[in-house]
Amino acid sequence: MSYAEEIEHVAEECRRRSAQLLDELDENNRKTADTSRELADKSAADLREFWAAHSDELDKARAEAEEKERLETEAREQREAVARSIAARKAKRDVLPVDQEDEEAAFYQRETWLI
């Protein structure tokens, strides 16, 4: 056998193995795509089943959370209103001079208005 025939034989074997590997790779890619599609379909079906089975519980929990948030908002608004009311009453009770060097400050800061 000559070197040219041997080289041709080795090249043909290499082409045959490359073709075989490419076929195996295509088969693996096809199987992977099929498995991925099956898993995606199964997980979508499982998710639909979960939502159907637990939708009432989820709706109830969502409603409870909204109610709790509403009550907390009302309580915060009431506390703020009480604080504003107290501040307004205190502001009307205490009369403070605008400036510490105000000449009439003593007049406004008297303990009694009876002369």
Tab-separated table of C-alpha atoms in Angstrom:
chain	number	residue	atom	x	y	z
A	1	MET	CA	0.000	0.000	0.000
A	2	SER	CA	1.347	3.381	-0.928
A	3	TYR	CA	1.394	6.442	1.270
A	4	ALA	CA	-1.227	8.183	-0.890
A	5	GLU	CA	-3.635	5.261	-0.508
A	6	GLU	CA	-3.001	5.136	3.242
A	7	ILE	CA	-3.578	8.887	3.585
A	8	GLU	CA	-6.769	8.590	1.538
A	9	HIS	CA	-7.900	5.677	3.720
A	10	VAL	CA	-7.241	7.654	6.948
A	11	ALA	CA	-9.011	10.738	5.508
A	12	GLU	CA	-12.038	8.619	4.559
A	13	GLU	CA	-12.141	7.102	8.067
A	14	CYS	CA	-11.939	10.620	9.538
A	15	ARG	CA	-14.838	11.816	7.319
A	16	ARG	CA	-16.896	8.774	8.267
A	17	ARG	CA	-16.319	9.316	12.004
A	18	SER	CA	-17.013	13.062	11.685
A	19	ALA	CA	-20.294	12.309	9.918
A	20	GLN	CA	-21.167	9.768	12.606
A	21	LEU	CA	-20.379	12.293	15.380
A	22	LEU	CA	-22.460	14.977	13.645
A	23	ASP	CA	-25.373	12.529	13.380
A	24	GLU	CA	-25.060	11.692	17.093
A	25	LEU	CA	-24.904	15.394	17.941
A	26	ASP	CA	-28.035	16.094	15.879
A	27	GLU	CA	-29.820	13.191	17.608
A	28	ASN	CA	-28.799	14.491	21.057
A	29	ASN	CA	-29.985	18.006	20.153
A	30	ARG	CA	-33.325	16.626	18.949
A	31	LYS	CA	-33.780	14.569	22.130
A	32	THR	CA	-32.843	17.564	24.274
A	33	ALA	CA	-35.338	19.778	22.444
A	34	ASP	CA	-38.070	17.140	22.821
A	35	THR	CA	-37.339	16.717	26.550
A	36	SER	CA	-37.275	20.479	27.044
A	37	ARG	CA	-40.631	20.859	25.280
A	38	GLU	CA	-42.152	18.041	27.365
A	39	LEU	CA	-40.860	19.560	30.603
A	40	ALA	CA	-42.159	23.010	29.643
A	41	ASP	CA	-45.599	21.565	28.871
A	42	LYS	CA	-45.622	19.571	32.112
A	43	SER	CA	-44.554	22.539	34.237
A	44	ALA	CA	-47.191	24.746	32.583
A	45	ALA	CA	-49.839	22.104	33.313
A	46	ASP	CA	-48.612	21.760	36.920
A	47	LEU	CA	-48.702	25.539	37.342
A	48	ARG	CA	-52.265	25.729	36.003
A	49	GLU	CA	-53.262	22.920	38.352
A	50	PHE	CA	-51.622	24.694	41.304
A	51	TRP	CA	-53.396	27.981	40.531
A	52	ALA	CA	-56.711	26.173	40.151
A	53	ALA	CA	-56.241	24.319	43.441
A	54	HIS	CA	-54.995	27.295	45.460
A	55	SER	CA	-56.706	30.262	43.830
A	56	ASP	CA	-59.233	30.588	46.675
A	57	GLU	CA	-56.480	30.611	49.290
A	58	LEU	CA	-54.441	33.119	47.306
A	59	ASP	CA	-57.451	35.397	46.811
A	60	LYS	CA	-58.233	35.202	50.530
A	61	ALA	CA	-54.626	36.013	51.474
A	62	ARG	CA	-54.575	38.919	49.008
A	63	ALA	CA	-57.845	40.280	50.429
A	64	GLU	CA	-56.516	39.971	53.998
A	65	ALA	CA	-53.316	41.799	53.048
A	66	GLU	CA	-55.295	44.595	51.383
A	67	GLU	CA	-57.565	44.900	54.435
A	68	LYS	CA	-54.577	44.991	56.781
A	69	GLU	CA	-52.933	47.686	54.666
A	70	ARG	CA	-56.181	49.697	54.627
A	71	LEU	CA	-56.499	49.470	58.426
A	72	GLU	CA	-52.866	50.489	58.909
A	73	THR	CA	-53.387	53.460	56.598
A	74	GLU	CA	-56.493	54.516	58.513
A	75	ALA	CA	-54.678	54.209	61.854
A	76	ARG	CA	-51.718	56.241	60.550
A	77	GLU	CA	-54.069	58.932	59.209
A	78	GLN	CA	-55.876	59.081	62.563
A	79	ARG	CA	-52.590	59.412	64.455
A	80	GLU	CA	-51.493	62.183	62.118
A	81	ALA	CA	-54.840	63.966	62.550
A	82	VAL	CA	-54.575	63.754	66.354
A	83	ALA	CA	-51.008	65.092	66.212
A	84	ARG	CA	-52.137	67.989	64.002
A	85	SER	CA	-55.028	68.727	66.363
A	86	ILE	CA	-52.743	68.751	69.411
A	87	ALA	CA	-50.260	70.987	67.613
A	88	ALA	CA	-53.031	73.394	66.587
A	89	ARG	CA	-54.417	73.593	70.149
A	90	LYS	CA	-50.943	74.151	71.542
A	91	ALA	CA	-50.215	76.843	68.960
A	92	LYS	CA	-53.382	78.743	69.916
A	93	ARG	CA	-52.573	78.472	73.632
A	94	ASP	CA	-48.982	79.648	73.549
A	95	VAL	CA	-48.179	83.059	72.171
A	96	LEU	CA	-44.499	83.471	71.517
A	97	PRO	CA	-42.791	86.640	70.397
A	98	VAL	CA	-41.389	86.655	66.915
A	99	ASP	CA	-38.053	87.977	68.089
A	100	GLN	CA	-36.313	87.452	71.438
A	101	GLU	CA	-35.331	91.121	71.460
A	102	ASP	CA	-38.913	92.193	70.959
A	103	GLU	CA	-39.681	95.087	73.294
A	104	GLU	CA	-43.249	93.934	73.793
A	105	ALA	CA	-42.281	90.300	74.515
A	106	ALA	CA	-42.759	90.752	78.246
A	107	PHE	CA	-46.288	92.008	77.617
A	108	TYR	CA	-47.225	88.858	75.714
A	109	GLN	CA	-45.478	86.499	78.120
A	110	ARG	CA	-47.277	87.672	81.282
A	111	GLU	CA	-48.644	84.977	83.568
A	112	THR	CA	-51.897	86.824	84.050
A	113	TRP	CA	-53.702	89.404	82.029
A	114	LEU	CA	-55.188	91.000	85.070
A	115	ILE	CA	-53.490	94.336	85.807
